[in-house]
CSV table of C-alpha atoms and ligand atoms in Angstrom, one decimal:
chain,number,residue,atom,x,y,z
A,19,UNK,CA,0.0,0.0,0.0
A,20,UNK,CA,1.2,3.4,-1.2
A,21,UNK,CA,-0.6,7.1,0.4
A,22,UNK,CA,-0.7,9.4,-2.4
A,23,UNK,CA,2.2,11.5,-0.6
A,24,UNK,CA,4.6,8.6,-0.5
A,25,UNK,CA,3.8,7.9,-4.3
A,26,UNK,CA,3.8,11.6,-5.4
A,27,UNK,CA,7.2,11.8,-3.2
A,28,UNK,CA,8.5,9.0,-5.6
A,29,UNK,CA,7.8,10.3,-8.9
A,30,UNK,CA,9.6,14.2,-7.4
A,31,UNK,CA,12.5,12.1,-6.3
A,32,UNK,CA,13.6,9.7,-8.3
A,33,UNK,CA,12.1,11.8,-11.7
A,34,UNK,CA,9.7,9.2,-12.5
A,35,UNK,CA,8.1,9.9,-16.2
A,36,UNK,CA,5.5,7.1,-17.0
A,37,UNK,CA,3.0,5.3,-15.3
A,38,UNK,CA,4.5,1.5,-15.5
A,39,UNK,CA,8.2,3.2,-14.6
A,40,UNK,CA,5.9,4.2,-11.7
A,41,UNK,CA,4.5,0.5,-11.0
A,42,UNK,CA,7.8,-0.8,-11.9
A,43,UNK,CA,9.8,2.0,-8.7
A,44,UNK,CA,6.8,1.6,-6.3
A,45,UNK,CA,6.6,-2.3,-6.8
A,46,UNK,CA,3.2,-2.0,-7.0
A,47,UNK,CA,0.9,-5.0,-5.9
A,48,UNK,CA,-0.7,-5.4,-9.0
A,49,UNK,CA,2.1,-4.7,-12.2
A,50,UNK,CA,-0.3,-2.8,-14.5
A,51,UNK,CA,-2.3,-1.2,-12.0
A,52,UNK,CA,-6.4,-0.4,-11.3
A,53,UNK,CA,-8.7,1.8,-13.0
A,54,UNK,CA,-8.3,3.4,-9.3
A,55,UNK,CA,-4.5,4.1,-9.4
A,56,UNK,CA,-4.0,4.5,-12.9
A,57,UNK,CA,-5.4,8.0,-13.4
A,58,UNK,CA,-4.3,8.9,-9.7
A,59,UNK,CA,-0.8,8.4,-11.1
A,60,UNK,CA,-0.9,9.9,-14.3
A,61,UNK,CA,-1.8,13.3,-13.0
A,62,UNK,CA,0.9,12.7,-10.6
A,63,UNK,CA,3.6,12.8,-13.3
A,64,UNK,CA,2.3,15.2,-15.7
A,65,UNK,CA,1.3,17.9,-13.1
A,66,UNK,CA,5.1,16.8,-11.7
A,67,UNK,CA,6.8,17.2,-14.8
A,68,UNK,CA,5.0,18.8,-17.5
A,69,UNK,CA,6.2,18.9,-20.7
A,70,UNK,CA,8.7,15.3,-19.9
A,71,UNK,CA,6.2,12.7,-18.5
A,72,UNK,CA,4.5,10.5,-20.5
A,73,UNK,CA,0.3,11.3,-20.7
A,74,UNK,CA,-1.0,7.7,-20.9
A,75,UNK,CA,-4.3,7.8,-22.4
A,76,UNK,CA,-5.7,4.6,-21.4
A,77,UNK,CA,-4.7,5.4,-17.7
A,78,UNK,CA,-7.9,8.2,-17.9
A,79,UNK,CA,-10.8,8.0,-17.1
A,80,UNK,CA,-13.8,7.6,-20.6
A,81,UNK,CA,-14.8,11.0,-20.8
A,82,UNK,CA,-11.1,12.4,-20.9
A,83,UNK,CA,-10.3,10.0,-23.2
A,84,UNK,CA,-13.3,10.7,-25.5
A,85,UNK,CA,-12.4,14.6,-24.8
A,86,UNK,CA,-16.6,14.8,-24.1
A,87,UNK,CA,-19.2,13.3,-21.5
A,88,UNK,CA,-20.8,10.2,-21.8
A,89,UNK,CA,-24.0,10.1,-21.4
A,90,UNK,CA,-27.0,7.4,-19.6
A,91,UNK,CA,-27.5,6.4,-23.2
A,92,UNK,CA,-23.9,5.9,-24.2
A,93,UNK,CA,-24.1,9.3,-26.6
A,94,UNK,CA,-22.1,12.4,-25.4
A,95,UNK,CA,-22.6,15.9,-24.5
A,96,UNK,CA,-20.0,18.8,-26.2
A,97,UNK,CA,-19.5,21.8,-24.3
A,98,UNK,CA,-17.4,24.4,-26.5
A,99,UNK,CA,-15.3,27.1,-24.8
A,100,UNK,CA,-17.2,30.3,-24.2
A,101,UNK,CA,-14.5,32.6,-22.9
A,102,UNK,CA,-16.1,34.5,-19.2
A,103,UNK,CA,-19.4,33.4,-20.6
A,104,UNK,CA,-19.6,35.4,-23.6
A,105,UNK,CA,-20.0,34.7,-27.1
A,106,UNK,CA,-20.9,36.3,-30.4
A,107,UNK,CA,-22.9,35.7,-33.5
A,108,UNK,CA,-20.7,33.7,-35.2
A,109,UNK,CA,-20.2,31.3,-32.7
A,110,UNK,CA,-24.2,31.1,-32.4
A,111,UNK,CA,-24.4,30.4,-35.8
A,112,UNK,CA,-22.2,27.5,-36.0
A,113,UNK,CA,-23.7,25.9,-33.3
A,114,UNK,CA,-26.7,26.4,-34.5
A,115,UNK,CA,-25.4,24.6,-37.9
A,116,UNK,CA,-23.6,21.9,-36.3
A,117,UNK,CA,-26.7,21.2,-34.3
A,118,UNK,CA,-28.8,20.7,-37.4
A,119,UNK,CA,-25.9,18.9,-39.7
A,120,UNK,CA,-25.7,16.5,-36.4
A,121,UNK,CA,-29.4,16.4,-36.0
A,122,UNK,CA,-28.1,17.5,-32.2
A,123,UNK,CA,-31.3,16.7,-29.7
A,124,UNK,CA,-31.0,18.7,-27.0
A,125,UNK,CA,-29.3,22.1,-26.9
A,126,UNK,CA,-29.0,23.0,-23.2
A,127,UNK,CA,-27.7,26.0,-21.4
A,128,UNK,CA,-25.6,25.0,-18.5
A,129,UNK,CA,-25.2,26.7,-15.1
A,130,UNK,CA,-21.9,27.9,-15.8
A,131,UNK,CA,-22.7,29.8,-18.5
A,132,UNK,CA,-21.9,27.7,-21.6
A,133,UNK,CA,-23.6,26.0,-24.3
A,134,UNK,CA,-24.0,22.1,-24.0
A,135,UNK,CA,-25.0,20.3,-27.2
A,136,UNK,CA,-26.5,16.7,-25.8
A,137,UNK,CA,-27.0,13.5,-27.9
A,138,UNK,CA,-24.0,13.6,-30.1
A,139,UNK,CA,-23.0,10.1,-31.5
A,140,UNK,CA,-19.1,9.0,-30.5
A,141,UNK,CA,-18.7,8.7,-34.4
A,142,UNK,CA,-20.0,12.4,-35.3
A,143,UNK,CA,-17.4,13.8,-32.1
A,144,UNK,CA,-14.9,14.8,-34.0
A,145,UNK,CA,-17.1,16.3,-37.3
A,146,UNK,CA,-18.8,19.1,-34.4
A,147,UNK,CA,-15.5,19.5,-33.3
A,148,UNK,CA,-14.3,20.4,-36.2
A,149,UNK,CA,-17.2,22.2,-37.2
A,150,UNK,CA,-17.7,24.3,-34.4
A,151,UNK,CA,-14.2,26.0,-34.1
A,152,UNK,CA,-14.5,26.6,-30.9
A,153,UNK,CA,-11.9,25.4,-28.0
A,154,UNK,CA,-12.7,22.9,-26.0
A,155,UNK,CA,-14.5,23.3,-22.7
A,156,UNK,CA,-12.9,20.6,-20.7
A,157,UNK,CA,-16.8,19.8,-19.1
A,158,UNK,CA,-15.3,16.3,-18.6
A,159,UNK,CA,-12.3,16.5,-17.3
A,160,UNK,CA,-10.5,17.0,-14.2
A,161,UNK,CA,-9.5,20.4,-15.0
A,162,UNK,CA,-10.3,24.6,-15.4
A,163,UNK,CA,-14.0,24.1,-16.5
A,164,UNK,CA,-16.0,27.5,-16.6
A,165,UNK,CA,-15.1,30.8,-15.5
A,166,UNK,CA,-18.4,32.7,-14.6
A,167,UNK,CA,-18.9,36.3,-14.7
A,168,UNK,CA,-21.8,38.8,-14.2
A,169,UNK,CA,-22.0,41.5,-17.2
A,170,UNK,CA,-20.0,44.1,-14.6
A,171,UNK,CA,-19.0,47.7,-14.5
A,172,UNK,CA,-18.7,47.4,-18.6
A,173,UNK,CA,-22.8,47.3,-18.6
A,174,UNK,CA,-24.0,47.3,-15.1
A,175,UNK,CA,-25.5,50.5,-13.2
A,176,UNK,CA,-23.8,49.1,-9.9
A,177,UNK,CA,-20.8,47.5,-11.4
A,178,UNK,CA,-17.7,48.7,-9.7
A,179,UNK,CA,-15.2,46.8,-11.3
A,180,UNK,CA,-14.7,45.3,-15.1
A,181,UNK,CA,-15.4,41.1,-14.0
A,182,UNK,CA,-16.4,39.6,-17.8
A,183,UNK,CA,-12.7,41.2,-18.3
A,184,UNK,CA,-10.9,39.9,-15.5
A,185,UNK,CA,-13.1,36.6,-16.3
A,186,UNK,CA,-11.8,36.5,-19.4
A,187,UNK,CA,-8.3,36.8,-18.9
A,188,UNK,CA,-8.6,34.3,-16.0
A,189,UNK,CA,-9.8,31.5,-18.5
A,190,UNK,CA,-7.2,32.7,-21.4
A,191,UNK,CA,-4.3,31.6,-18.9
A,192,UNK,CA,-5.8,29.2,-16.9
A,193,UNK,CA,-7.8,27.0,-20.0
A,194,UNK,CA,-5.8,23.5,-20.3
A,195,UNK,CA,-5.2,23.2,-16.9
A,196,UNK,CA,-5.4,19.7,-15.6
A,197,UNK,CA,-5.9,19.6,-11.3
A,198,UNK,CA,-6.6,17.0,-8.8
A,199,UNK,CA,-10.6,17.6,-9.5
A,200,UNK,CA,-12.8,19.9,-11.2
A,201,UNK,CA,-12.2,23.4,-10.9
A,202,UNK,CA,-14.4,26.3,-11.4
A,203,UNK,CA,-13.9,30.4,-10.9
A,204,UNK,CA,-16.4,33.2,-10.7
A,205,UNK,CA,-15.9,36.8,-10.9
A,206,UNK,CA,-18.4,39.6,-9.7
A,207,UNK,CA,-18.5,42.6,-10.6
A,208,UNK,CA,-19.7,44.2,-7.2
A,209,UNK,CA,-20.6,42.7,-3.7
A,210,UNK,CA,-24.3,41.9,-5.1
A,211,UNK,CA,-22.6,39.0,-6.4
A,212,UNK,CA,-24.3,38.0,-9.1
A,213,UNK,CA,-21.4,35.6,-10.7
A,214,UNK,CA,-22.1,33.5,-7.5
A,215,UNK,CA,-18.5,33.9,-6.3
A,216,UNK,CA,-19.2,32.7,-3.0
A,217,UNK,CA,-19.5,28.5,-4.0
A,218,UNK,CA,-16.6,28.6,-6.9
A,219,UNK,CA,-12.9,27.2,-6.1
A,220,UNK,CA,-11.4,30.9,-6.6
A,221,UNK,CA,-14.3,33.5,-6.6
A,222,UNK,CA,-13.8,37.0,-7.1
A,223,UNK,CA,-15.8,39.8,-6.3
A,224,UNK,CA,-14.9,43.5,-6.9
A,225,UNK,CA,-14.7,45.9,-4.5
A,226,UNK,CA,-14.3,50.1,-4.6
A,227,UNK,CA,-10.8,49.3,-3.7
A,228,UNK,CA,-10.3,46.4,-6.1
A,229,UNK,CA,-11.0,42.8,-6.0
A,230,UNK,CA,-11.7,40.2,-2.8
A,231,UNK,CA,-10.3,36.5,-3.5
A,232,UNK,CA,-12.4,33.8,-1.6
A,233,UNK,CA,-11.1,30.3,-2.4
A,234,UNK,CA,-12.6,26.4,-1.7
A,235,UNK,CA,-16.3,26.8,-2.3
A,236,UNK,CA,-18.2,24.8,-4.5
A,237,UNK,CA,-21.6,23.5,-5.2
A,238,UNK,CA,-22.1,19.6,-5.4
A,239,UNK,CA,-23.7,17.2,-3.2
A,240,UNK,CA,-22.8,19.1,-0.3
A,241,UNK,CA,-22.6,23.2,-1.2
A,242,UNK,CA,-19.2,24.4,0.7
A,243,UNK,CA,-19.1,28.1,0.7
A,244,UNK,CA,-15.9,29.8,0.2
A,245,UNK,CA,-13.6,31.2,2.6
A,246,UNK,CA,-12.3,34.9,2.6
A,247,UNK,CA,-8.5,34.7,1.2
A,248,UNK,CA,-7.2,38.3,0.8
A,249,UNK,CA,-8.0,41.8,-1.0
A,250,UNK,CA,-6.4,42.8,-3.8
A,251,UNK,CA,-5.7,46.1,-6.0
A,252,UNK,CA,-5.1,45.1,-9.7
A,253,UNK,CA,-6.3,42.4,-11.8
A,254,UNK,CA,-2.7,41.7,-12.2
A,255,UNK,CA,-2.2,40.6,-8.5
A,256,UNK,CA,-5.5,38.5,-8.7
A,257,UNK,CA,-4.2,36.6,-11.7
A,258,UNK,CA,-1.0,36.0,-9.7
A,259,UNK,CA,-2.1,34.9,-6.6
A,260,UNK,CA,-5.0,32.6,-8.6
A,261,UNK,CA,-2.0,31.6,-10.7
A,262,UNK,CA,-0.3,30.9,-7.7
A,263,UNK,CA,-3.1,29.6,-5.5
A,264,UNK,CA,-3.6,26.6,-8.0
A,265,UNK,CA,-0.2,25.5,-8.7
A,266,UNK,CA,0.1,24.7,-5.0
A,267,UNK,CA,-3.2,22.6,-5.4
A,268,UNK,CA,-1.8,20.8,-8.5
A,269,UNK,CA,1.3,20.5,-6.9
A,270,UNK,CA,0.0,19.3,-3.0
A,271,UNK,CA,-3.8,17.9,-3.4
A,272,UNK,CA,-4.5,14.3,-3.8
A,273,UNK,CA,-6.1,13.4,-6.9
A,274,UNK,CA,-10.0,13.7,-6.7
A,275,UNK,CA,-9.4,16.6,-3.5
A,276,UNK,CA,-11.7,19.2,-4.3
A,277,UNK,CA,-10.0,22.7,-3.5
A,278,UNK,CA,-12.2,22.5,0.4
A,279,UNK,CA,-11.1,19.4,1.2
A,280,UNK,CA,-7.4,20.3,0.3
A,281,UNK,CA,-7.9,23.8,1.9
A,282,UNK,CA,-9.2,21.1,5.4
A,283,UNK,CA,-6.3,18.9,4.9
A,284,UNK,CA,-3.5,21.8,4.9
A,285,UNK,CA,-5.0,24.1,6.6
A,286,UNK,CA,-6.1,27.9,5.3
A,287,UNK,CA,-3.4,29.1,7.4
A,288,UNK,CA,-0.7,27.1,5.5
A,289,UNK,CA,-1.6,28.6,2.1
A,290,UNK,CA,-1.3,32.5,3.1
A,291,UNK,CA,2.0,31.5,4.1
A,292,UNK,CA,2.4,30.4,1.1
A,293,UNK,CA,1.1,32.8,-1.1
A,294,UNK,CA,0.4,36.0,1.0
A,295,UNK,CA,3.7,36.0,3.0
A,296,UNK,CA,5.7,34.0,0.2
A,297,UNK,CA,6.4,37.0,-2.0
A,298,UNK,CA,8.9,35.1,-3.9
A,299,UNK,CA,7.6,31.5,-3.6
A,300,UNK,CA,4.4,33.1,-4.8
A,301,UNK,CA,5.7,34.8,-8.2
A,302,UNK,CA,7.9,31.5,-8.8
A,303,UNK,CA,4.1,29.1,-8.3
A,304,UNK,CA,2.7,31.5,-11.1
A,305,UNK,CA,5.8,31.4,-13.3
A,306,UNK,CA,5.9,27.6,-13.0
A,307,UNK,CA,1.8,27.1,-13.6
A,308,UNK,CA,2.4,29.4,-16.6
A,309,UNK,CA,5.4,27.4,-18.1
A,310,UNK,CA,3.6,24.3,-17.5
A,311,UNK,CA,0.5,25.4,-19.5
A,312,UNK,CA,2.5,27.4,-22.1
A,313,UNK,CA,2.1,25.0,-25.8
A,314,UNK,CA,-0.2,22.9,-24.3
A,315,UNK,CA,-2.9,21.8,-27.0
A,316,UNK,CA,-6.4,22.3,-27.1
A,317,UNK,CA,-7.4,18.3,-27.2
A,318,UNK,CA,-10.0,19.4,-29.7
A,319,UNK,CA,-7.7,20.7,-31.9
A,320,UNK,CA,-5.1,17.7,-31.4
A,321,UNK,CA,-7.8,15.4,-32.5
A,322,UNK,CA,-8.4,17.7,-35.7
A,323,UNK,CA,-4.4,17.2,-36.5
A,324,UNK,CA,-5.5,13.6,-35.7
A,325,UNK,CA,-2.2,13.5,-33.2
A,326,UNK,CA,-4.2,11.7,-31.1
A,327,UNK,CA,-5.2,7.9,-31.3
A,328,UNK,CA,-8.2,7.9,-33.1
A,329,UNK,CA,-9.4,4.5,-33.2
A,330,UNK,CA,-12.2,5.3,-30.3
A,331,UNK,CA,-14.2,7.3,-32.8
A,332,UNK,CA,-14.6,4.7,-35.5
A,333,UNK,CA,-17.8,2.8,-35.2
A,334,UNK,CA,-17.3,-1.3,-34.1
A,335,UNK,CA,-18.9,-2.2,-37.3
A,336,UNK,CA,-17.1,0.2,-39.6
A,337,UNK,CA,-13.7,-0.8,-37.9
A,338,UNK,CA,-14.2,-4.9,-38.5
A,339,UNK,CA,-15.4,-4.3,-41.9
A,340,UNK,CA,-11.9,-2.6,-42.7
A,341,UNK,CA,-13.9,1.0,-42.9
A,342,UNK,CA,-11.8,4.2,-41.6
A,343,UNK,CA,-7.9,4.3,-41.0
A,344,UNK,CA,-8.0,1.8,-38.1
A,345,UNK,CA,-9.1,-1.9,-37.3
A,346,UNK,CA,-10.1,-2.0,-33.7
A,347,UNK,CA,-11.9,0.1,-31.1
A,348,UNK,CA,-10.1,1.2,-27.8
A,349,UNK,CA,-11.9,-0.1,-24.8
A,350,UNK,CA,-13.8,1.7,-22.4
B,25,SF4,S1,-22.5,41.6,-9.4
B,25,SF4,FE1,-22.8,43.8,-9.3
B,25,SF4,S2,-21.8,44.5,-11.2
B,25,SF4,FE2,-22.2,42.3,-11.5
B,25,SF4,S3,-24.2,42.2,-12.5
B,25,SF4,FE3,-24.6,42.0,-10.3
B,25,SF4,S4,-25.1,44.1,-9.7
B,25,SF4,FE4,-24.0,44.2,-11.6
């Protein structure tokens, strides 16, 4: 039996890069691992050493795999990126395209102010990719899903501070961001809240002085509202100290921690050292969260250059009859 500290400890230490060197180090009980371990692992190493360890696909869970959720009746949902919530015409219109071209069932708005197209066959996954154009939104995965901002001081009578803005520029640096779990943000524009700050991993909410950072809410089976982190002037500093915030939970929570239960584990207390009192070991989390994310594809995209194993999207049938580029269908 290995704790996730002993195992992450390994793969800093001894500069493990794949999952079976891992198995191999650890002398794991069973040699090619669980479908428990195996993802546990693989985040392990590539949120250790991004950019040198080996991504192994089949060591994720379906949905990151597919790049898209899978639904009760084995069809997926797509949820394209909508950068802070907004989007424009042409965006609209393509959905609206590949939603006919698809014969797409259910168009949904989600909670987190993107656009989820439900019903899509495996087989048609990579034609609305394609045909949307639009990054992916990462709605399956264990990583930066929406960033959700009210309309703020841009339109709003009461807005004190620009939040679709700051929202924005969250998501531009923080997109392709694998984590432990799920993470969300939300930035107000005003105390009135309306982005829902208060129940988001890092919410935001601007002030007459700037912007307060609360950190380790979120909504889910059991609603954990977030706890008061620090004030801040600029949008600069907040995109620091988020920057910084989350590559200390890449780097220290256990895979499938939420934020709150890795805020519990370490204590609040531990991360203002950290990050409020840290000056230097705060810029240097931000600097390495950046580097880490800097190339990294959109796994939309990838599939377009078809850089990516693409075996899962061929159709059983099509794939023993010798149809498509490939002759058998990955697993799930
Ligand atoms: S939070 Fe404030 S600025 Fe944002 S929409 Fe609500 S009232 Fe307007």
């Amino acid at each position: 039996m290995h704790g996730h500290q002993a195992v992450r400890d390994a793969i800093r230490e001894h500069r493990l890069l794949c999952v079976n060197d891992t198995f191999r180090f650890l002398e794991w009980s069973t040699p090619d691992g669980c479908a428990t371990c195996r993802p546990a692992i693989n985040y392990y190493l590539i949120s250790t050493w991004p950019k040198l360890a080996r991504d192994d696909p089949q060591s994720r869970f379906i949905n990151e795999r597919s790049h898209a959720n899978i639904q009760k009746d084995g069809t997926y949902s797509v949820v394209p990126r909508m950068w802070g919530g907004e989007t424009t015409a042409d965006e609209l219109r393509r959905i609206a395209d590949v939603v006919d071209k698809y014969a797409i069932p259910t168009v949904k708005v989600t909670g987190g102010q993107r656009i989820d197209l439900l019903g899509v066959r495996k087989e048609d996954l990579q034609g609305v990719w394609n045909d949307i154009g639009m990054p992916c939104g990462h709605a399956y995965a264990k990583a930066l899903r929406t960033v959700k901002t009210c309309v703020g001081s841009e339109w709003c009578r009461m807005g004190t501070q620009d939040s679709t803005q700051l929202g924005k520029d969250l998501e531009h640096a923080m997109w392709r961001m694998y984590a432990p779990h799920k993470v969300k943000f939300a930035v107000s524009g005003c105390p009135r809240n309306c982005a829902e700050s208060g129940i988001k991993d890092v919410g935001i909410i601007g002030v007459d002085s700037g912007w307060e950072m609360y950190v380790g809410g979120n909504g889910g089976i059991k609603t954990e509202v977030a706890q008061f982190f620090t004030k801040l002037k600029t949008a600069e500093e907040v995109m620091e100290y988020t920057g910084a915030f989350m590559q200390l939970y890449r780097l220290e929570g256990w895979y499938l921690e939420r934020t709150v239960h890795y805020l519990a584990r370490v204590g609040l207390d531990y991360v203002k050292r950290r990050i409020l009192d840290d000056e230097a070991g705060r810029k240097a989390l931000w600097a390495d969260l950046q580097a880490a994310l800097e190339g990294e594809p959109d796994p939309w995209f990838e599939t377009r250059r078809a850089a990516v194993d693409t075996r899962q999207f061929i159709p059983i049938l099509a794939a023993a009859t010798g149809a498509g580029t490939h002759t058998t269908e990955i697993t799930a």
